[in-house]
Coordinates of C-alpha atoms and ligand atoms in Angstrom, one line a residue:
M1 CA -0.1 -22.1 -5.1
E2 CA 2.5 -20.1 -6.9
Q3 CA 6.0 -19.5 -5.6
Y4 CA 9.0 -17.4 -6.4
V5 CA 12.3 -19.3 -6.9
I6 CA 15.4 -17.2 -6.7
K7 CA 19.1 -17.8 -7.2
G8 CA 20.7 -15.0 -5.2
G9 CA 23.9 -13.3 -5.3
N10 CA 23.6 -11.0 -8.4
P11 CA 23.8 -7.3 -7.7
L12 CA 20.7 -5.6 -9.2
V13 CA 21.8 -3.2 -11.9
G14 CA 19.8 -1.1 -14.3
E15 CA 16.6 0.9 -14.5
V16 CA 13.1 0.1 -13.2
K17 CA 9.8 1.9 -13.8
I18 CA 7.4 2.3 -10.9
G19 CA 3.7 2.1 -11.3
G20 CA 0.8 4.0 -9.7
A21 CA 0.3 3.9 -6.0
K22 CA -1.9 1.0 -4.9
N23 CA -3.2 2.7 -1.7
A24 CA -4.0 5.9 -3.5
A25 CA -5.7 4.0 -6.4
L26 CA -7.9 2.0 -4.0
A27 CA -9.4 5.2 -2.5
I28 CA -9.7 6.9 -5.8
L29 CA -11.5 4.0 -7.5
A30 CA -14.0 4.0 -4.6
A31 CA -14.4 7.8 -4.8
A32 CA -14.9 7.6 -8.6
I33 CA -18.5 6.2 -8.0
M34 CA -19.5 9.4 -6.2
T35 CA -20.5 11.1 -9.4
D36 CA -23.0 10.0 -12.0
E37 CA -20.7 11.2 -14.8
T38 CA -17.9 9.2 -16.3
V39 CA -14.5 9.3 -14.6
Y40 CA -11.3 8.4 -16.4
I41 CA -8.4 7.1 -14.3
D42 CA -4.9 6.5 -15.5
N43 CA -1.6 5.1 -14.0
L44 CA -3.6 2.4 -12.2
P45 CA -1.4 -0.5 -10.9
D46 CA -2.5 -3.8 -12.3
V47 CA -2.5 -5.7 -9.0
R48 CA -4.8 -8.1 -7.2
D49 CA -6.3 -5.6 -4.7
I50 CA -7.2 -3.2 -7.4
N51 CA -8.9 -5.8 -9.5
V52 CA -10.9 -7.1 -6.5
L53 CA -12.2 -3.6 -5.8
L54 CA -13.1 -3.0 -9.5
Q55 CA -15.1 -6.2 -9.5
A56 CA -16.9 -5.2 -6.3
I57 CA -17.7 -1.8 -7.8
E58 CA -19.0 -3.5 -11.0
G59 CA -21.0 -5.9 -8.8
I60 CA -23.2 -3.0 -7.4
G61 CA -24.0 -1.8 -10.8
A62 CA -21.2 0.7 -11.8
V63 CA -20.0 0.5 -15.3
V64 CA -16.3 -0.3 -15.3
E65 CA -14.5 -0.2 -18.6
R66 CA -10.9 -1.3 -18.6
I67 CA -9.3 0.6 -21.5
D68 CA -5.9 -1.0 -20.9
R69 CA -3.9 -2.5 -18.1
H70 CA -3.4 0.9 -16.4
T71 CA -6.5 2.9 -17.5
V72 CA -10.1 2.5 -16.5
K73 CA -13.3 4.4 -17.1
I74 CA -15.9 4.3 -14.3
N75 CA -19.5 5.4 -14.4
G76 CA -21.5 5.2 -11.2
S77 CA -24.8 6.4 -12.4
M78 CA -26.4 2.9 -12.6
I79 CA -25.5 1.8 -9.1
R80 CA -28.5 -0.1 -7.8
D81 CA -27.2 -1.5 -4.5
V82 CA -25.4 -0.1 -1.5
N83 CA -24.7 -3.5 -0.1
I84 CA -21.3 -5.0 -0.7
E85 CA -20.7 -8.5 0.6
Y86 CA -18.8 -9.7 -2.4
E87 CA -16.8 -12.6 -1.2
Y88 CA -13.3 -11.3 -1.9
I89 CA -13.9 -7.8 -0.7
K90 CA -13.5 -8.9 2.9
K91 CA -9.9 -9.8 2.0
I92 CA -9.0 -6.2 1.2
R93 CA -8.6 -3.6 3.7
A94 CA -9.6 -0.7 1.5
S95 CA -13.1 -2.0 1.1
Y96 CA -13.8 0.5 3.9
Y97 CA -13.5 3.3 1.3
L98 CA -16.7 2.1 -0.3
L99 CA -18.4 3.0 3.0
G100 CA -17.4 6.6 2.7
A101 CA -18.1 6.8 -1.0
L102 CA -21.6 5.3 -0.8
L103 CA -22.5 7.1 2.4
G104 CA -21.5 10.4 0.8
K105 CA -23.4 9.8 -2.4
Y106 CA -26.5 7.8 -1.3
K107 CA -26.5 8.5 2.4
K108 CA -26.5 4.7 3.0
A109 CA -23.9 1.9 2.8
E110 CA -23.6 -1.7 3.9
V111 CA -20.1 -3.1 3.5
A112 CA -18.6 -6.3 4.9
L113 CA -16.1 -5.6 7.7
P114 CA -12.7 -5.2 6.1
G115 CA -9.9 -7.7 6.2
G116 CA -6.5 -7.0 4.6
C117 CA -3.0 -8.1 5.6
N118 CA -2.8 -9.7 9.0
I119 CA -0.3 -7.3 10.5
G120 CA -2.1 -6.7 13.8
S121 CA -5.4 -5.4 15.1
R122 CA -6.9 -2.9 12.7
P123 CA -9.7 -1.1 14.3
I124 CA -12.0 1.3 12.3
D125 CA -13.3 3.3 15.3
Q126 CA -12.0 6.6 13.9
H127 CA -13.9 6.0 10.6
I128 CA -17.0 5.4 12.6
K129 CA -16.4 8.4 14.8
G130 CA -16.1 10.6 11.7
F131 CA -19.2 9.2 10.1
R132 CA -21.2 9.8 13.3
A133 CA -19.9 13.3 13.6
L134 CA -21.2 14.0 10.1
G135 CA -24.7 12.9 11.1
A136 CA -24.7 9.2 10.2
D137 CA -25.9 6.3 12.2
V138 CA -23.4 3.4 12.2
R139 CA -24.0 -0.2 13.4
I140 CA -22.4 -3.5 12.9
E141 CA -24.7 -6.5 12.2
H142 CA -24.0 -9.9 10.7
G143 CA -20.4 -9.0 9.7
L144 CA -21.6 -5.9 7.9
I145 CA -21.0 -2.2 8.8
I146 CA -24.3 -0.5 8.1
T147 CA -24.3 3.3 8.0
E148 CA -27.1 5.7 7.0
A149 CA -28.0 9.3 7.4
E150 CA -31.0 11.5 6.8
E151 CA -28.7 14.3 6.2
L152 CA -25.0 14.7 6.3
I153 CA -23.8 17.9 8.0
G154 CA -20.2 19.2 8.3
N155 CA -18.6 19.1 11.7
H156 CA -15.3 19.6 13.5
I157 CA -13.6 16.3 13.9
Y158 CA -10.4 15.6 15.9
L159 CA -8.9 12.2 15.1
D160 CA -7.5 10.4 18.2
V161 CA -4.8 8.6 16.1
V162 CA -3.2 9.6 12.8
T163 CA -5.0 7.3 10.4
V164 CA -4.8 7.4 6.6
G165 CA -8.0 5.4 6.1
A166 CA -10.2 7.4 8.4
T167 CA -8.8 10.7 7.1
I168 CA -9.6 9.8 3.5
N169 CA -13.0 8.2 4.4
I170 CA -14.2 11.3 6.3
M171 CA -12.9 13.5 3.5
M172 CA -15.1 11.6 1.0
V173 CA -18.2 11.9 3.1
A174 CA -17.6 15.5 4.0
A175 CA -17.1 16.4 0.3
L176 CA -20.9 15.9 -0.2
A177 CA -22.1 16.9 3.3
K178 CA -23.8 20.2 3.9
G179 CA -21.5 23.0 5.3
N180 CA -18.0 22.9 6.5
T181 CA -15.9 20.1 8.0
I182 CA -12.5 20.4 9.7
I183 CA -10.4 17.3 10.2
E184 CA -7.8 17.8 12.9
N185 CA -4.8 15.5 13.4
A186 CA -5.3 14.3 9.8
A187 CA -2.9 12.0 8.1
K188 CA -0.4 13.7 5.7
E189 CA 0.5 10.8 3.5
P190 CA 1.0 11.5 -0.2
H191 CA -2.1 9.4 -1.0
V192 CA -4.2 11.6 1.2
V193 CA -3.2 14.5 -0.9
D194 CA -3.8 12.5 -4.1
V195 CA -7.3 11.6 -3.1
A196 CA -8.0 15.2 -2.2
N197 CA -6.7 16.4 -5.5
F198 CA -8.8 13.8 -7.3
L199 CA -12.0 14.8 -5.4
N200 CA -11.2 18.5 -6.1
S201 CA -10.9 17.7 -9.8
M202 CA -14.4 16.4 -9.5
G203 CA -15.6 19.7 -8.1
A204 CA -15.1 19.1 -4.3
N205 CA -13.7 21.9 -2.2
I206 CA -10.9 20.4 0.0
K207 CA -8.1 22.5 1.4
G208 CA -5.1 21.6 3.5
A209 CA -4.5 18.0 2.5
G210 CA -0.9 17.2 3.3
T211 CA -1.1 19.2 6.5
D212 CA -2.7 18.0 9.7
V213 CA -5.7 20.2 9.4
I214 CA -8.0 19.5 6.4
R215 CA -10.9 21.9 5.6
I216 CA -13.8 20.7 3.5
K217 CA -16.6 22.8 2.2
G218 CA -19.4 20.4 1.1
V219 CA -20.7 20.7 -2.4
E220 CA -24.0 19.5 -3.9
K221 CA -22.6 17.1 -6.4
L222 CA -19.4 15.9 -8.1
H223 CA -18.7 15.8 -11.8
K224 CA -16.6 13.9 -14.3
T225 CA -12.8 14.1 -14.4
E226 CA -9.6 12.7 -15.9
Y227 CA -7.0 11.8 -13.4
S228 CA -3.6 10.2 -13.2
I229 CA -2.6 8.4 -10.0
I230 CA 0.7 9.3 -8.2
P231 CA 3.7 6.9 -8.3
D232 CA 3.9 4.2 -5.6
Q233 CA 6.4 5.2 -3.0
I234 CA 6.4 1.8 -1.4
E235 CA 7.1 -0.1 -4.6
A236 CA 9.9 2.5 -5.3
G237 CA 11.3 2.1 -1.8
T238 CA 11.3 -1.7 -2.2
F239 CA 13.5 -1.5 -5.3
M240 CA 15.7 1.0 -3.5
F241 CA 16.4 -1.5 -0.7
A242 CA 16.7 -4.4 -3.2
A243 CA 19.6 -2.3 -4.7
A244 CA 21.1 -1.7 -1.3
A245 CA 21.0 -5.3 -0.1
T246 CA 22.3 -6.8 -3.3
K247 CA 25.2 -4.2 -3.6
G248 CA 23.6 -3.0 -6.8
D249 CA 23.2 0.2 -8.8
V250 CA 19.5 0.8 -9.6
T251 CA 17.8 3.9 -11.1
V252 CA 14.2 3.9 -10.0
K253 CA 12.1 5.9 -12.5
N254 CA 8.7 7.5 -12.5
V255 CA 8.8 8.5 -8.9
I256 CA 8.3 11.7 -6.8
P257 CA 11.7 11.9 -4.9
K258 CA 10.1 14.1 -2.2
H259 CA 7.8 11.2 -1.2
L260 CA 10.9 8.9 -0.8
E261 CA 12.8 11.2 1.6
A262 CA 12.5 9.0 4.7
T263 CA 13.8 6.0 2.7
T264 CA 16.6 8.0 1.1
A265 CA 17.7 9.3 4.4
K266 CA 18.1 5.8 5.8
L267 CA 19.9 4.5 2.7
L268 CA 22.4 7.4 3.1
E269 CA 22.8 6.6 6.8
I270 CA 23.7 3.0 6.1
G271 CA 26.3 3.9 3.5
C272 CA 24.6 3.9 0.1
E273 CA 24.8 6.7 -2.4
V274 CA 21.5 8.2 -3.5
E275 CA 21.2 10.5 -6.4
E276 CA 18.0 12.4 -7.0
F277 CA 16.7 13.5 -10.4
D278 CA 13.4 15.2 -11.2
D279 CA 11.4 12.0 -11.4
A280 CA 13.9 9.3 -10.6
V281 CA 16.4 8.2 -7.9
R282 CA 19.5 6.2 -8.3
V283 CA 20.8 4.0 -5.5
V284 CA 24.4 2.8 -5.5
S285 CA 25.5 0.3 -2.9
S286 CA 29.3 -0.1 -3.2
K287 CA 30.5 0.1 0.4
P288 CA 30.0 -2.2 3.3
L289 CA 26.5 -1.4 4.8
Q290 CA 26.4 0.1 8.3
H291 CA 23.9 -0.3 11.2
T292 CA 21.3 2.3 12.1
H293 CA 18.1 2.8 14.1
V294 CA 14.7 3.3 12.6
K295 CA 11.2 3.9 14.0
T296 CA 8.0 3.7 11.8
L297 CA 5.8 6.8 12.0
P298 CA 3.1 8.5 10.1
Y299 CA 4.3 10.5 7.1
P300 CA 6.7 12.2 6.8
G301 CA 8.2 9.7 9.2
Y302 CA 9.6 6.4 8.0
P303 CA 6.7 4.3 6.6
T304 CA 5.5 1.1 8.3
D305 CA 5.0 -0.4 4.8
M306 CA 8.8 -0.1 4.3
Q307 CA 9.8 -1.7 7.7
P308 CA 10.4 -5.3 6.6
Q309 CA 12.5 -4.1 3.6
I310 CA 14.9 -2.0 5.7
A311 CA 15.1 -4.8 8.3
V312 CA 16.3 -7.4 5.9
T313 CA 18.8 -5.0 4.6
L314 CA 20.0 -4.1 8.1
G315 CA 20.3 -7.8 8.6
L316 CA 23.3 -7.7 6.2
S317 CA 24.8 -4.5 7.7
Q318 CA 27.7 -4.3 10.1
G319 CA 26.8 -3.9 13.7
T320 CA 23.6 -3.9 15.7
S321 CA 20.5 -2.1 14.3
I322 CA 17.2 -1.4 16.1
V323 CA 13.9 -1.3 14.3
T324 CA 10.8 0.0 16.2
E325 CA 7.4 -0.6 14.7
S326 CA 5.0 2.0 16.2
I327 CA 2.0 1.7 13.8
F328 CA 1.0 -2.0 13.7
E329 CA 1.8 -4.5 16.4
N330 CA 2.2 -7.7 14.4
R331 CA 4.6 -6.7 11.7
F332 CA 7.7 -8.9 12.5
K333 CA 6.3 -12.2 11.3
Y334 CA 9.0 -12.5 8.6
V335 CA 11.7 -12.7 11.3
D336 CA 11.3 -16.4 11.8
E337 CA 11.5 -16.9 8.1
L338 CA 14.6 -14.8 7.8
A339 CA 16.2 -16.8 10.6
R340 CA 16.0 -19.8 8.3
M341 CA 18.2 -17.9 5.9
G342 CA 20.8 -17.1 8.6
G343 CA 19.4 -13.8 9.8
D344 CA 20.0 -12.9 13.4
I345 CA 17.1 -10.9 14.6
K346 CA 15.5 -10.9 18.1
V347 CA 12.1 -9.3 18.6
E348 CA 11.1 -7.8 21.9
G349 CA 7.6 -6.2 21.9
N350 CA 7.5 -3.7 19.1
T351 CA 11.3 -3.7 18.6
A352 CA 13.6 -5.8 16.5
I353 CA 17.2 -6.0 17.5
I354 CA 19.2 -7.0 14.4
N355 CA 22.7 -8.2 14.5
G356 CA 24.1 -7.9 11.0
V357 CA 25.4 -11.2 9.4
E358 CA 27.9 -11.4 6.5
K359 CA 25.4 -13.2 4.3
Y360 CA 22.0 -14.9 4.1
T361 CA 21.8 -18.4 2.7
G362 CA 18.9 -19.6 0.5
A363 CA 16.1 -21.5 2.1
R364 CA 12.4 -22.2 1.7
V365 CA 10.4 -19.4 3.3
S366 CA 6.8 -18.3 3.3
A367 CA 5.5 -14.7 2.7
P368 CA 3.5 -13.8 5.8
D369 CA 2.0 -10.6 4.3
L370 CA 2.5 -8.2 1.4
R371 CA 5.4 -6.1 2.4
A372 CA 7.1 -8.8 4.4
G373 CA 6.8 -11.1 1.4
A374 CA 8.6 -8.5 -0.8
A375 CA 11.3 -8.2 1.9
L376 CA 11.9 -12.0 1.8
V377 CA 12.3 -11.7 -1.9
I378 CA 15.0 -9.0 -1.3
A379 CA 16.7 -11.4 1.2
G380 CA 16.6 -14.2 -1.5
L381 CA 18.1 -11.9 -4.1
A382 CA 21.0 -11.1 -1.7
A383 CA 21.4 -14.7 -0.4
E384 CA 23.9 -17.3 -1.5
G385 CA 22.1 -20.2 -3.3
I386 CA 18.4 -20.9 -3.9
T387 CA 15.5 -19.4 -2.1
V388 CA 11.9 -20.5 -2.5
V389 CA 9.2 -18.0 -1.3
D390 CA 5.8 -19.6 -0.8
D391 CA 2.5 -17.8 -0.6
I392 CA 3.4 -15.1 -3.1
V393 CA -0.3 -14.4 -3.5
Y394 CA 0.3 -11.8 -0.8
I395 CA 3.0 -10.1 -2.8
Q396 CA 0.8 -10.1 -5.9
R397 CA -1.7 -8.0 -4.0
G398 CA 0.5 -5.0 -4.3
Y399 CA 3.4 -5.5 -6.8
E400 CA 2.8 -5.5 -10.5
C401 CA 5.1 -7.8 -12.5
F402 CA 7.5 -8.0 -9.6
E403 CA 9.6 -10.8 -10.9
E404 CA 9.7 -9.3 -14.4
K405 CA 10.9 -6.0 -13.1
L406 CA 13.5 -7.7 -11.0
R407 CA 14.7 -9.8 -14.0
G408 CA 15.1 -6.6 -15.9
L409 CA 17.6 -5.6 -13.3
G410 CA 19.5 -8.9 -13.7
A411 CA 17.9 -11.0 -11.0
Q412 CA 17.5 -14.7 -11.4
I413 CA 13.9 -15.1 -10.3
E414 CA 11.0 -17.1 -11.6
K415 CA 7.4 -17.5 -10.7
V416 CA 6.6 -21.3 -10.5
N417 CA 3.7 -23.5 -9.7
S418 CA 5.1 -26.9 -8.7
E419 CA 8.0 -28.7 -7.2
S420 CA 9.1 -29.9 -10.6
E421 CA 9.3 -26.3 -11.8
I422 CA 11.5 -25.5 -8.8
Q423 CA 13.8 -28.4 -9.7
K424 CA 13.9 -27.3 -13.3
F425 CA 15.0 -23.8 -12.3
T426 CA 17.6 -25.1 -9.9
L427 CA 19.1 -27.3 -12.6
K428 CA 19.1 -24.4 -15.1
V429 CA 20.8 -21.9 -12.8
G430 CA 23.3 -24.5 -11.6
Ligands
UD1_1 C1 -3.1 2.2 5.3 C2 -2.5 1.4 4.2 C3 -1.4 0.5 4.8 C4 -0.4 1.3 5.6 C5 -1.2 2.1 6.6 C6 -0.2 3.1 7.4 C7 -4.3 1.1 2.6 C8 -5.3 0.1 2.0 N1 -3.5 0.6 3.6 O1 -3.8 1.3 6.2 O2 -0.7 -0.2 3.7 O3 0.4 0.4 6.3 O4 -2.2 3.0 6.0 O5 0.5 3.9 6.5 O6 -4.2 2.2 2.3 N2 -6.3 3.1 13.7 C9 -7.2 3.1 14.7 N3 -8.5 3.4 14.4 C10 -9.0 3.5 13.2 C11 -8.1 3.5 12.1 C12 -6.7 3.2 12.4 O7 -6.8 3.0 15.9 O8 -10.2 3.8 13.0 C13 -4.9 2.8 14.0 C14 -4.4 1.5 13.3 O9 -4.6 0.4 14.2 C15 -2.9 1.9 13.2 C16 -2.9 3.4 12.9 O10 -4.1 3.8 13.3 O11 -2.2 1.6 14.3 C17 -2.7 3.7 11.4 O12 -3.7 3.1 10.6 P1 -4.2 3.6 9.2 O13 -3.3 4.7 8.8 O14 -5.7 3.9 9.3 O15 -3.9 2.4 8.3 P2 -4.8 1.7 7.2 O16 -5.7 2.7 6.6 O17 -5.4 0.5 7.8

């Protein structure tokens, strides 16, 4: 099991380049098999979840050609199987996108019930409701979701909760259904727009993505395309908070600043300076950080995937801050780990009450999930002394070359694989 070992205390300074959005890429890769022509996708992040999905797609017969680390060609004309039980697919949440993609194209799909980060109960009732509304039969048997339809016919669908996954999945199926579909109370996240743009570039007719009403006119088939995935707003936001917590000065490049507005607003509130450029943001943290309140919400609200990162930063801010998690119920598991580093956070229900401390002190902690793991790395970078973060396999699901990018900003962090390597690092950094 690999770990990160970190000697904290260095302000992060310099420039970092952000990769493609993992959550957009997962949906786009699944949607790429919806045509029999070859699709070329660029700006793909080279992270574990993406590689698992690519293997699963290959496993059902699609031709996947990795041109380089960030570029792939996919041809779905040879798909021979609509059953995906591939061992690792259960571990990634986005396996549910294969349901929408296969159902839309072949009118049948069988996919293992999705897993993903353990951040609370993650129902898929809205996906199922959408598939049924479009004419599909859906049942769960032996750990598989099995869905099939004689014919897919457009419908008017009102989502009971704002969900990214169900919005995208319904959009994919409706793209190849007969007639018109309207999705109301749709999610507005940048990756919903990115997937709609991707499908439209393949010949779909989707309007309104980015608002809460999406209108889809079904088309007979989709065709080849070349597409570049949007930058990852969560990776960008993670580096922005790493700059804030370490009292650094970091320019985060290759981003769409508009997608980062909720994060930027909070950084300004706590006393950082944020400068926006066309495709970059610079975060300077030179004054004592101040407390604030934050509540996670669907886009354009503050993202749940940025909740642990702001919380560890508020843990070092003056005064009492309140963080309310309104999307997933089990997203405060890092709090106990942070307490070992001197953090003072009390969780009551879906609220964390954070009393800022002057400093964290290095300790051995464990990454409970992807974003919380990244947040503990931020805490380690800001802390006095040595921090070891165990279970970094979670972090590797969503961050490409995390430690290399951090080292480029002056951090002392290494990926290690044994106690002796940890000791070696400790001796080296003194
Ligand atoms: C996606 C992201 C995840 C992010 C989340 C919210 C991927 C692979 N994951 O997850 O990183 O944290 O969006 O931005 O893209 N819900 C239902 N029924 C459903 C579906 C969802 O009740 O059928 C609820 C969920 O429990 C949650 C809320 O809706 O409370 C939002 O979930 P959703 O947006 O669907 O998240 P995911 O697609 O799972």
